[in-house]
PDB file of C-alpha atoms in Angstrom:
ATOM      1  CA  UNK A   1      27.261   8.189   9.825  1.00  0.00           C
ATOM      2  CA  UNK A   2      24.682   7.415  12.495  1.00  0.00           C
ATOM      3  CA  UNK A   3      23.890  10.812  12.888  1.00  0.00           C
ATOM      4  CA  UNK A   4      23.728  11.488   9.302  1.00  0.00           C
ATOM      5  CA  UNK A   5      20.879   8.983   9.617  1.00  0.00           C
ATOM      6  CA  UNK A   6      18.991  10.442  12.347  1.00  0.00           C
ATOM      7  CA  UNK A   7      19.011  13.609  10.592  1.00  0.00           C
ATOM      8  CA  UNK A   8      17.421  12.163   7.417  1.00  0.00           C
ATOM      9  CA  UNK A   9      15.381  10.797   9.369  1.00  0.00           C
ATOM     10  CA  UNK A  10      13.891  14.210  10.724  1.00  0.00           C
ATOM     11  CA  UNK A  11      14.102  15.631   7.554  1.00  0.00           C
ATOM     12  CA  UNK A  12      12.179  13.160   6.172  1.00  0.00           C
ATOM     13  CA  UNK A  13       9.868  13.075   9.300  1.00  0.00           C
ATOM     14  CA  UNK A  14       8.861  17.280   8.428  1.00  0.00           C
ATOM     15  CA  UNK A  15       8.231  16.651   5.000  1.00  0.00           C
ATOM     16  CA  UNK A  16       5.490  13.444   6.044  1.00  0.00           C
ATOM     17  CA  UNK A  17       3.888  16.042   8.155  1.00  0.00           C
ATOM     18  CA  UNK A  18       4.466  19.194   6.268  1.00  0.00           C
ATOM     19  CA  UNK A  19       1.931  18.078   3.562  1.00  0.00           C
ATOM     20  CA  UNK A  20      -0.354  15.035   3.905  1.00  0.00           C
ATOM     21  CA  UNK A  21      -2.414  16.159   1.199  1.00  0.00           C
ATOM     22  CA  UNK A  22       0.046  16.337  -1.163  1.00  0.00           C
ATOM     23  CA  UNK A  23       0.676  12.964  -2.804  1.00  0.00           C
ATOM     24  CA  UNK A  24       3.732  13.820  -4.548  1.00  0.00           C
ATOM     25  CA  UNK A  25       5.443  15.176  -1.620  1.00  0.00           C
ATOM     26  CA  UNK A  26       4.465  12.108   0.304  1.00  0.00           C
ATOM     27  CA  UNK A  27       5.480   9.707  -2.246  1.00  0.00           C
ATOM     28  CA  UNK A  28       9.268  11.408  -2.471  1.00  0.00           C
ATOM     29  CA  UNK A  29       9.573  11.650   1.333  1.00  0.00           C
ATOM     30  CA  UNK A  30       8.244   7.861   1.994  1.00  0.00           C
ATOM     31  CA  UNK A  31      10.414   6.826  -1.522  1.00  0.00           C
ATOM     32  CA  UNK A  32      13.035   8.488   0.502  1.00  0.00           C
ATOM     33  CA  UNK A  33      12.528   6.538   4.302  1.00  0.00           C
ATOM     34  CA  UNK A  34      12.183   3.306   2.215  1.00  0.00           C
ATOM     35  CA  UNK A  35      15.769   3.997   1.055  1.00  0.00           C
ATOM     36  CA  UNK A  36      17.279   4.414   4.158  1.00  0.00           C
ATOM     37  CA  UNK A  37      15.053   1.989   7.101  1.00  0.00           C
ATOM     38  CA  UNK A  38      17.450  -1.364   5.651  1.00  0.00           C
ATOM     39  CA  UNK A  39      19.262  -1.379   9.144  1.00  0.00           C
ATOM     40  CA  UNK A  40      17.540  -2.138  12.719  1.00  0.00           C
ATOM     41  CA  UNK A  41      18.812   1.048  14.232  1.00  0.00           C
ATOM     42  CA  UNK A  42      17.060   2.906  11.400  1.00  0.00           C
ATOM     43  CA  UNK A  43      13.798   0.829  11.884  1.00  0.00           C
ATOM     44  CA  UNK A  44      14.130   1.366  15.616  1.00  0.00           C
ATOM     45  CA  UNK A  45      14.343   5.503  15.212  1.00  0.00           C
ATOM     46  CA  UNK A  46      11.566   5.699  12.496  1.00  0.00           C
ATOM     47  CA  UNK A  47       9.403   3.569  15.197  1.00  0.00           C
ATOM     48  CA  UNK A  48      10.496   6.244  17.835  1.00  0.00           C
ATOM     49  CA  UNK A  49       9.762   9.847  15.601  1.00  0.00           C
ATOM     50  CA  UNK A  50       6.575   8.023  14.910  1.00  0.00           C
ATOM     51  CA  UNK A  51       6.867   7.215  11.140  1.00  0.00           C
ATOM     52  CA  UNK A  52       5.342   4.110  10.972  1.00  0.00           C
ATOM     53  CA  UNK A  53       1.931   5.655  11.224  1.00  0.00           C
ATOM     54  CA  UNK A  54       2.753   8.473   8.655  1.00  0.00           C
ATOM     55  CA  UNK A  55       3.333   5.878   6.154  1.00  0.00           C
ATOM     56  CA  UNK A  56       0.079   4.140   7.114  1.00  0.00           C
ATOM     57  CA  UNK A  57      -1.803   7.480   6.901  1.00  0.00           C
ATOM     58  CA  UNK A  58      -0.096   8.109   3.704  1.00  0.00           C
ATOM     59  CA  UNK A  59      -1.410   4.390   2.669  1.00  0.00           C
ATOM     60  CA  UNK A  60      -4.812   5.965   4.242  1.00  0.00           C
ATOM     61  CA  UNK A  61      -5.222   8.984   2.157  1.00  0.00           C
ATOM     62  CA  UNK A  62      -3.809   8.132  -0.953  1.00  0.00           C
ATOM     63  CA  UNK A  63      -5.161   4.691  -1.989  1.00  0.00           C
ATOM     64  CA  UNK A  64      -6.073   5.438  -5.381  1.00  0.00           C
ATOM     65  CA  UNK A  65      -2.261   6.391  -6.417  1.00  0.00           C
ATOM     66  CA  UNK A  66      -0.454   3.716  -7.563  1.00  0.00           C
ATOM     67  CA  UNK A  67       3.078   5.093  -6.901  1.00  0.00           C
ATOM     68  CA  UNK A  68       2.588   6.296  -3.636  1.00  0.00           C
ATOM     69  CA  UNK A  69       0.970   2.873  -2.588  1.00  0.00           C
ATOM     70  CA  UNK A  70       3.536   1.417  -4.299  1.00  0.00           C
ATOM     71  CA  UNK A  71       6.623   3.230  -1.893  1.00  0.00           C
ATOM     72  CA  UNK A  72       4.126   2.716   1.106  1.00  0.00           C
ATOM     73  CA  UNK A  73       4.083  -1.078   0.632  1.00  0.00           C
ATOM     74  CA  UNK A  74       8.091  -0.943  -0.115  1.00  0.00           C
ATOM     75  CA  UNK A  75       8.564   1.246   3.088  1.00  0.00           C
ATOM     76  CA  UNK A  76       5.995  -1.397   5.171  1.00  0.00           C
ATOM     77  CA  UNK A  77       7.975  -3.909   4.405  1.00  0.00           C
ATOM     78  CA  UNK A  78      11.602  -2.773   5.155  1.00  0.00           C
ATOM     79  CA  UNK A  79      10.325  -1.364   7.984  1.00  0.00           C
ATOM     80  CA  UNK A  80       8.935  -4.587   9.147  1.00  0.00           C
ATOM     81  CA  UNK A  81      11.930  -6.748   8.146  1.00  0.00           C
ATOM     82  CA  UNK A  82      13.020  -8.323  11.243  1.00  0.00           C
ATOM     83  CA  UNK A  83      11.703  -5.689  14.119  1.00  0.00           C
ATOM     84  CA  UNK A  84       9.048  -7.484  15.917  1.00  0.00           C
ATOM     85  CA  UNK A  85       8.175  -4.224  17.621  1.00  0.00           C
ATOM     86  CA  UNK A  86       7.661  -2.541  13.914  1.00  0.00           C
ATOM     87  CA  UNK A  87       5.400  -5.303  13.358  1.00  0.00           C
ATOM     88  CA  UNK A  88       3.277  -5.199  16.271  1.00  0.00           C
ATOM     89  CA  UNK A  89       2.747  -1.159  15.885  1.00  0.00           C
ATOM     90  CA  UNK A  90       1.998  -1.766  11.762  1.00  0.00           C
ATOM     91  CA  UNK A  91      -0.598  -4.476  12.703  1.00  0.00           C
ATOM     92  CA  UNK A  92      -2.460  -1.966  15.409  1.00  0.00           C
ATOM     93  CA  UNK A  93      -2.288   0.935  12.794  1.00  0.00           C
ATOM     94  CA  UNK A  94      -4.287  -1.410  10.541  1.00  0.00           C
ATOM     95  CA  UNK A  95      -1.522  -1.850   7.604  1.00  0.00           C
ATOM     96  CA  UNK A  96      -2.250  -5.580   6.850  1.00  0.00           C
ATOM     97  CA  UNK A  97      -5.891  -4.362   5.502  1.00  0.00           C
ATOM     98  CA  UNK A  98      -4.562  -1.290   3.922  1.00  0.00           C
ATOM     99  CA  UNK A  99      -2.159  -3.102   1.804  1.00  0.00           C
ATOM    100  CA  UNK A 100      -4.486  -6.041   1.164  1.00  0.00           C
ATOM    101  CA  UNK A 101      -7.075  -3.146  -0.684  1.00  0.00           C
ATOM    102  CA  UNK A 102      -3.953  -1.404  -2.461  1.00  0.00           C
ATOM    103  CA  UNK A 103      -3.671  -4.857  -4.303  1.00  0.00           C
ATOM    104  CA  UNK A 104      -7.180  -5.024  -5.344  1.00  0.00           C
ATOM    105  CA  UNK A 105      -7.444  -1.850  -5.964  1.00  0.00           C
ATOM    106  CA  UNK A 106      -4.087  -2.222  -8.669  1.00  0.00           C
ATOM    107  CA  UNK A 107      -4.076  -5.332  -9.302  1.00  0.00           C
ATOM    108  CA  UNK A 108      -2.839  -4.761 -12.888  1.00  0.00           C
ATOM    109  CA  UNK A 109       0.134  -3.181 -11.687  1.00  0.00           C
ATOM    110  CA  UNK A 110       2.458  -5.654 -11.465  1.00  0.00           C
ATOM    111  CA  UNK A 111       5.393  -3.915  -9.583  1.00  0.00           C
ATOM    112  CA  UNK A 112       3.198  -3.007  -7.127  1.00  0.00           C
ATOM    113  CA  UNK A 113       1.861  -6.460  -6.915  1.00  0.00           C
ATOM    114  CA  UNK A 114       5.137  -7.371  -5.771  1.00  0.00           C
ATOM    115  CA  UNK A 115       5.717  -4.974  -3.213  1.00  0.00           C
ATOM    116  CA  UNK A 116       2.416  -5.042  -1.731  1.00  0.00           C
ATOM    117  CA  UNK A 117       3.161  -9.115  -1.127  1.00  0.00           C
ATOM    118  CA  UNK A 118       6.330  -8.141   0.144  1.00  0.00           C
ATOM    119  CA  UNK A 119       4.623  -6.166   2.626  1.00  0.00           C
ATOM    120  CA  UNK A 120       2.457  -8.828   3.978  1.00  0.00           C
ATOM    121  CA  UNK A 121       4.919 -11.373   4.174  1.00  0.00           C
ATOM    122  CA  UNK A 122       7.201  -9.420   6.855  1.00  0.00           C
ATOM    123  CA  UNK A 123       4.263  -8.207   8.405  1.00  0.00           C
ATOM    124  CA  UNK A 124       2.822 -11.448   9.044  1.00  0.00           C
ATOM    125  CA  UNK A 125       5.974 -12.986   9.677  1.00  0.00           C
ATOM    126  CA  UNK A 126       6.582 -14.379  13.030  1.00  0.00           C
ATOM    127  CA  UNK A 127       3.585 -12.583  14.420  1.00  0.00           C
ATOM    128  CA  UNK A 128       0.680 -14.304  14.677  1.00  0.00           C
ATOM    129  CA  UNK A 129      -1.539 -11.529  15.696  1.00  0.00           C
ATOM    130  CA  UNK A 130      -0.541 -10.275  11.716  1.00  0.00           C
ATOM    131  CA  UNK A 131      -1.548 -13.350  10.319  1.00  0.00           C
ATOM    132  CA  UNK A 132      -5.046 -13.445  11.714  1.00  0.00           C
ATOM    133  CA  UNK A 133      -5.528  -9.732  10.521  1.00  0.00           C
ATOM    134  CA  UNK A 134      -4.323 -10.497   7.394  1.00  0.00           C
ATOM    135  CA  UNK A 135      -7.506 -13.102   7.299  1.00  0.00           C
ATOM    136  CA  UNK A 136      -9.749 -13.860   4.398  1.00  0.00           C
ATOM    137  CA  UNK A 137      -8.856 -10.315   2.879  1.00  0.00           C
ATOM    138  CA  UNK A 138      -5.343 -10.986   2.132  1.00  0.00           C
ATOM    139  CA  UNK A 139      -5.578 -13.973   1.119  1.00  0.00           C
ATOM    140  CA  UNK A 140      -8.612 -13.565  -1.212  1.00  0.00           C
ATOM    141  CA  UNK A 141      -6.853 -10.769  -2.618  1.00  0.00           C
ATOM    142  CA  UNK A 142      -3.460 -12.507  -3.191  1.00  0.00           C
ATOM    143  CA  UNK A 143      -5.232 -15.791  -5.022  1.00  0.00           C
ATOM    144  CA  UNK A 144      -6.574 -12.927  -7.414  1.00  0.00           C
ATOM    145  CA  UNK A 145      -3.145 -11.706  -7.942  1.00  0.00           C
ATOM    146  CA  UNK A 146      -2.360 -15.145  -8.662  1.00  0.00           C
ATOM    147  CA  UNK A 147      -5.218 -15.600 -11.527  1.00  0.00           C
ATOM    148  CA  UNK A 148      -4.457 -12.257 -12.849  1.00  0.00           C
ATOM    149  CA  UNK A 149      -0.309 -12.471 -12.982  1.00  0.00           C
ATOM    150  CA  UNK A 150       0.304 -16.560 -13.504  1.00  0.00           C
ATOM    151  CA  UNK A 151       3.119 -16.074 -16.040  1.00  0.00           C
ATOM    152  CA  UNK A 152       5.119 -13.443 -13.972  1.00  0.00           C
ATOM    153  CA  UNK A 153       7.752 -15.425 -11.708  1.00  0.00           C
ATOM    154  CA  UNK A 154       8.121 -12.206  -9.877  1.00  0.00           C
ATOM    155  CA  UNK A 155       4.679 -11.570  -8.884  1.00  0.00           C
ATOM    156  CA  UNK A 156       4.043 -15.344  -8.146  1.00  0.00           C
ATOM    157  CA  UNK A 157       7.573 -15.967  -6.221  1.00  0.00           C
ATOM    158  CA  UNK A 158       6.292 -12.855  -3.756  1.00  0.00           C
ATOM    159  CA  UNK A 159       2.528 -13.804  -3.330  1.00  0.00           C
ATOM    160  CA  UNK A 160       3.316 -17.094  -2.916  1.00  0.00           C
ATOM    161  CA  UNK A 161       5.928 -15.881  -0.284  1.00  0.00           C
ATOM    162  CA  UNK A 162       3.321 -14.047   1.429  1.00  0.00           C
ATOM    163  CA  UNK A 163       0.558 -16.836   1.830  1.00  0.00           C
ATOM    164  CA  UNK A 164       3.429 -19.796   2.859  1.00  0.00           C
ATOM    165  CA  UNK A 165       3.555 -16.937   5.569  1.00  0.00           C
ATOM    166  CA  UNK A 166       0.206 -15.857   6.418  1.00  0.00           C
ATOM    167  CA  UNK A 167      -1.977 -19.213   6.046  1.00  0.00           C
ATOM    168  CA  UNK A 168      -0.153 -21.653   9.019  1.00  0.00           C
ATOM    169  CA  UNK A 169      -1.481 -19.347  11.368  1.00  0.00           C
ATOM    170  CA  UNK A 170      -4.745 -19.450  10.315  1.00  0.00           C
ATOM    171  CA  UNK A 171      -5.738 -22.787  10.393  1.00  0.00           C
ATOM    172  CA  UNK A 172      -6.479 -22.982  13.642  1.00  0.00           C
ATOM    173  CA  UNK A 173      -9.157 -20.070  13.314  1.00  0.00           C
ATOM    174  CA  UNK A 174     -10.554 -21.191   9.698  1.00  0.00           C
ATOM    175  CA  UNK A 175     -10.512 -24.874  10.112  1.00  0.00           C
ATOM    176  CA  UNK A 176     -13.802 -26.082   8.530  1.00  0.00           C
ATOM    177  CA  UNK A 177     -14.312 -22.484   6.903  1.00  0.00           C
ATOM    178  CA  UNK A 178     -17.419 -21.914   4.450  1.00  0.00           C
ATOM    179  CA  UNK A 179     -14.808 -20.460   1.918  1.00  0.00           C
ATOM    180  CA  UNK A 180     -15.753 -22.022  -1.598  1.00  0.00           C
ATOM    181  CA  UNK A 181     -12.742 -24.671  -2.620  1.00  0.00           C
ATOM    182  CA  UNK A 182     -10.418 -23.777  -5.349  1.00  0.00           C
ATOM    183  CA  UNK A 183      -7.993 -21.515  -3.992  1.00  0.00           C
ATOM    184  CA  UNK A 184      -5.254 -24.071  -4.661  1.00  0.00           C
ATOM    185  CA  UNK A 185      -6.246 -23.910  -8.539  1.00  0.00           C
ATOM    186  CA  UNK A 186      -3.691 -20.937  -9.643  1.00  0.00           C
ATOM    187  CA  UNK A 187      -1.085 -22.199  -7.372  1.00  0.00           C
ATOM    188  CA  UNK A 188      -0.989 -25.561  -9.182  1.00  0.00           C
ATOM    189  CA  UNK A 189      -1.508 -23.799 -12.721  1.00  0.00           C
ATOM    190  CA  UNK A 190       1.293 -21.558 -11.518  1.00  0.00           C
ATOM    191  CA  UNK A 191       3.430 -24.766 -10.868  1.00  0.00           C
ATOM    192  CA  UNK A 192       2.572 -26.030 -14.123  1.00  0.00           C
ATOM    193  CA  UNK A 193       3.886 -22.745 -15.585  1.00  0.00           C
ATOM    194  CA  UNK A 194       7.045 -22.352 -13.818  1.00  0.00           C
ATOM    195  CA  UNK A 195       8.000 -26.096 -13.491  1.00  0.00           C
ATOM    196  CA  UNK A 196      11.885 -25.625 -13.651  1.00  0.00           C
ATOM    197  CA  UNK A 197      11.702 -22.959 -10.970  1.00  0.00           C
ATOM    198  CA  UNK A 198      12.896 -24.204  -7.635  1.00  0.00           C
ATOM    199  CA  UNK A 199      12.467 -21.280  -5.686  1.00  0.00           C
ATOM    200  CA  UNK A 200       8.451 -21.194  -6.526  1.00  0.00           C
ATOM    201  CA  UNK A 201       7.787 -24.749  -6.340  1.00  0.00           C
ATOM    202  CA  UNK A 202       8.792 -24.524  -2.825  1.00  0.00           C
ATOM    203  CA  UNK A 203       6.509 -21.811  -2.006  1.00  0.00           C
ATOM    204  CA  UNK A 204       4.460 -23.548  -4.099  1.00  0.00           C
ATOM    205  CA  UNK A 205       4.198 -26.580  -2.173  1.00  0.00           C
ATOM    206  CA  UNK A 206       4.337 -24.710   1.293  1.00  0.00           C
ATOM    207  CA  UNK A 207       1.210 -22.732   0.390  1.00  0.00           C
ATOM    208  CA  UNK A 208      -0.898 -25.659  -0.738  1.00  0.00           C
ATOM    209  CA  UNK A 209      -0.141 -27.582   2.002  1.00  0.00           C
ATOM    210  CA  UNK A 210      -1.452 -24.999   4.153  1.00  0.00           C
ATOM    211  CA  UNK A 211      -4.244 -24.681   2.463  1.00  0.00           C
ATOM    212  CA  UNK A 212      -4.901 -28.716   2.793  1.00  0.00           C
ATOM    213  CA  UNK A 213      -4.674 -28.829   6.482  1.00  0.00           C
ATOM    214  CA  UNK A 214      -7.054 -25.379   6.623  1.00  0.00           C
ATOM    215  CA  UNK A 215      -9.765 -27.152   4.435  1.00  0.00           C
ATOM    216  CA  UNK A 216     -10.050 -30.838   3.374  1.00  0.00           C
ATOM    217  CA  UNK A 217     -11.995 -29.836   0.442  1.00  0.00           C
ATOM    218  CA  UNK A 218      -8.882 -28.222  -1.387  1.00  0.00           C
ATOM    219  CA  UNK A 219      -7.181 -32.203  -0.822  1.00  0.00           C
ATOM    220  CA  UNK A 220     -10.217 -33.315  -3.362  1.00  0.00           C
ATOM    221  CA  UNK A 221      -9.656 -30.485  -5.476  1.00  0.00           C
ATOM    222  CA  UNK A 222      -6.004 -31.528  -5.337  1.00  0.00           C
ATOM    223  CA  UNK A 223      -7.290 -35.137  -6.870  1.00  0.00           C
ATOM    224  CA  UNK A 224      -9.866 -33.866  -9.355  1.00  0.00           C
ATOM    225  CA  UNK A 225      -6.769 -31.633 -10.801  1.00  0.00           C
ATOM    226  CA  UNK A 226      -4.110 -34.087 -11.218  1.00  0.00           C
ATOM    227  CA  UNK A 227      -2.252 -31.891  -8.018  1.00  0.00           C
ATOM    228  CA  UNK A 228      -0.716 -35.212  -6.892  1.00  0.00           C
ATOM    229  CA  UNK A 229       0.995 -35.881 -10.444  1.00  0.00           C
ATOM    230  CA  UNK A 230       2.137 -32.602 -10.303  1.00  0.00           C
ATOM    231  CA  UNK A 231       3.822 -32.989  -6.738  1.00  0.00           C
ATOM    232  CA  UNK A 232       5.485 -36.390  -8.605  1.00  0.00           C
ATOM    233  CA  UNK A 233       6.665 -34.507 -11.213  1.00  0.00           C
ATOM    234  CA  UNK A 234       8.253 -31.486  -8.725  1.00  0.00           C
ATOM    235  CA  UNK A 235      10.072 -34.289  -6.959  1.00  0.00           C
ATOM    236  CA  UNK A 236      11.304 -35.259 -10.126  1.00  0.00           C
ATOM    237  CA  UNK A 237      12.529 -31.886 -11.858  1.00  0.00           C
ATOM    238  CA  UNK A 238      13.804 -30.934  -8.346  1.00  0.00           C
ATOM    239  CA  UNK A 239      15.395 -34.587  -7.540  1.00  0.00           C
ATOM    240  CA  UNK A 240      18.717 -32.860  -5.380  1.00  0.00           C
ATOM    241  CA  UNK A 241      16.564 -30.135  -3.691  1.00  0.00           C
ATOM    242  CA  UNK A 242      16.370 -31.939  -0.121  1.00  0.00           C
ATOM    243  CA  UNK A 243      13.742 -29.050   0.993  1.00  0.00           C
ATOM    244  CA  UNK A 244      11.648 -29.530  -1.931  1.00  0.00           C
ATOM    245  CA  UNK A 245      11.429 -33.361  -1.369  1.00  0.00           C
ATOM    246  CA  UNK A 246      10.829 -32.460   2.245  1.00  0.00           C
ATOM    247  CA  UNK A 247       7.454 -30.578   1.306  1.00  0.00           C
ATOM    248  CA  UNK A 248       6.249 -32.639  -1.725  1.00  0.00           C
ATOM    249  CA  UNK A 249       6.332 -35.696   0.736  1.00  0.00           C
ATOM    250  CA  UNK A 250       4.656 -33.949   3.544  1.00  0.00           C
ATOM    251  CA  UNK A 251       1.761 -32.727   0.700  1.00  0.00           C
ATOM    252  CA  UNK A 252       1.407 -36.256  -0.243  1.00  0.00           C
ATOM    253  CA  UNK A 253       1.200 -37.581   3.092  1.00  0.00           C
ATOM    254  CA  UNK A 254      -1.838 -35.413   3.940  1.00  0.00           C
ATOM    255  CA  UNK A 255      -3.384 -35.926   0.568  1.00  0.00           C
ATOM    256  CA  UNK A 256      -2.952 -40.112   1.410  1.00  0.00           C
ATOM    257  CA  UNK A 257      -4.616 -39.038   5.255  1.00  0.00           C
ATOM    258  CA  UNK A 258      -7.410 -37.564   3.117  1.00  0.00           C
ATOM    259  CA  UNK A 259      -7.993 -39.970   0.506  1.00  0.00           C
ATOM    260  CA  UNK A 260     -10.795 -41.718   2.238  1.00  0.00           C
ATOM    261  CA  UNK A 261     -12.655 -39.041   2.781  1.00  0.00           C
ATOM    262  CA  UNK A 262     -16.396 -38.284   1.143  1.00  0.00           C
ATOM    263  CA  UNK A 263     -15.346 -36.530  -1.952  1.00  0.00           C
ATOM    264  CA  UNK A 264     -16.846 -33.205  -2.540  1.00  0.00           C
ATOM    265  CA  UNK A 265     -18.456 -31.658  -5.688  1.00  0.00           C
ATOM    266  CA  UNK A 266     -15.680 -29.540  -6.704  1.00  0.00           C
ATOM    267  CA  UNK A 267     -15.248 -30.703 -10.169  1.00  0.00           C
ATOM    268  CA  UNK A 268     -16.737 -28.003 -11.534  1.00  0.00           C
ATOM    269  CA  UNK A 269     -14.344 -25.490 -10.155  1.00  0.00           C
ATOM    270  CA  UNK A 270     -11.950 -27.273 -12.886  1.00  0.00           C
ATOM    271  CA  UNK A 271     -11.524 -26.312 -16.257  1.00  0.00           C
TER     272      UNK A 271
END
């Protein structure tokens, strides 16, 4: 069976090289290496035949086709999952910015949506170096997501997977950032939305609290929006879910630490 694999593998690996230009052939023979890298020794040869950079340069050359980004940001992140190596190799090759312009560049398409979040999340996962190239880009373009795909658990369960991921490691680098206030908006409309689901909420709740200790602003826009009822009312709906209670009381503990501080003109960021 293993050498079944490893002979995909190069079959796959001649058809990547055979015909970059071609974006059908690339989507079917990165479609196909998705499929199979779900098991570290297959991660571990793809890294050795050098695959991870055809799928970037596949990402590279094709960004305006939805499928193929589609199968690149699937393949990204199974080949990611887990294999700190993979990780370190996709960061260098520049996939973290790649995939952060495939989801502004499609941000209708709400499949690929997914899978582009996906993608981020186990690239940025456990490696810091990830989460700092991820930056303003990916997270700018993941809020947008979030505006543009509020009502779709699917696409909000995976974004908000992906910045409870990326933003810890960037507040020590953005603390006190000139980004505008607001980006905790569609994550509380979100959690308005999808009240009932647990799995969100906690994401939910992870991603705004990041976003609190990164900029005290987004605690008064917290206020202003009635965030702090909302965290009440997640407690409540979620009364047996020890993790959620775990999060909502750190959130509120922060928002207390910051509830003496100057308030900021942010109201008009609120509808």
């Amino acid at each position: 069976e293993g050498d079944e694999g490893g002979g995909d593998l190069e079959f796959i690996v001649d058809a990547l090289r055979s015909n970059p230009k071609s974006a059908v052939l690339q989507e079917h023979a990165v479609a196909a290496l998705r499929d199979i890298a779900v098991n570290s020794e297959t991660r571990i040869r793809a890294r050795e035949l050098g695959m991870l950079r055809l799928v970037v340069d596949a990402l590279r050359m094709h960004p305006t086709r939805a499928g193929l980004v589609r199968v690149c940001c699937e393949a990204l992140r199974n080949l990611s999952a887990g294999d700190g190596d993979n990780k370190r190799v996709l960061g260098e090759l520049d996939a973290c910015a790649l995939v952060s312009a495939g989801i502004t560049r499609h941000l209708g398409n709400d499949l690929l949506q997914v899978s582009a979040a996906g993608a981020l999340w186990n690239l940025s996962a456990g490696n810091n170096s990830n989460k700092e190239r991820c930056g303003d880009g990916a997270v700018g373009a993941l809020i947008t997501t979030l505006r543009a795909h509020v009502r779709s658990s699917a696409v909000i369960e995976a974004v908000l997977g992906a910045l409870a991921s990326i933003l810890p490691g960037l507040v020590p680098k953005m603390g006190g950032s000139a980004s505008p206030p607001g980006r905790v908006l569609p994550v509380i409309a979100a959690m308005r939305i999808h009240l009932n689901n647990a799995t969100l909420q906690l994401r939910a709740l992870a991603t705004i609290l990041s976003f609190c200790k990164l900029d005290p602003d987004e605690r008064q826009v917290m206020e202003d929006s009635g965030g702090r009822d909302l965290v009440l009312m997640t407690i409540d709906s979620h009364h047996s879910h020890e993790h959620i209670h775990d999060l909502a009381q750190r959130l509120l503990v922060v928002l207390q630490e910051g509830g003496q501080a100057k308030r900021s003109p942010v109201k008009r960021l609120l509808r």
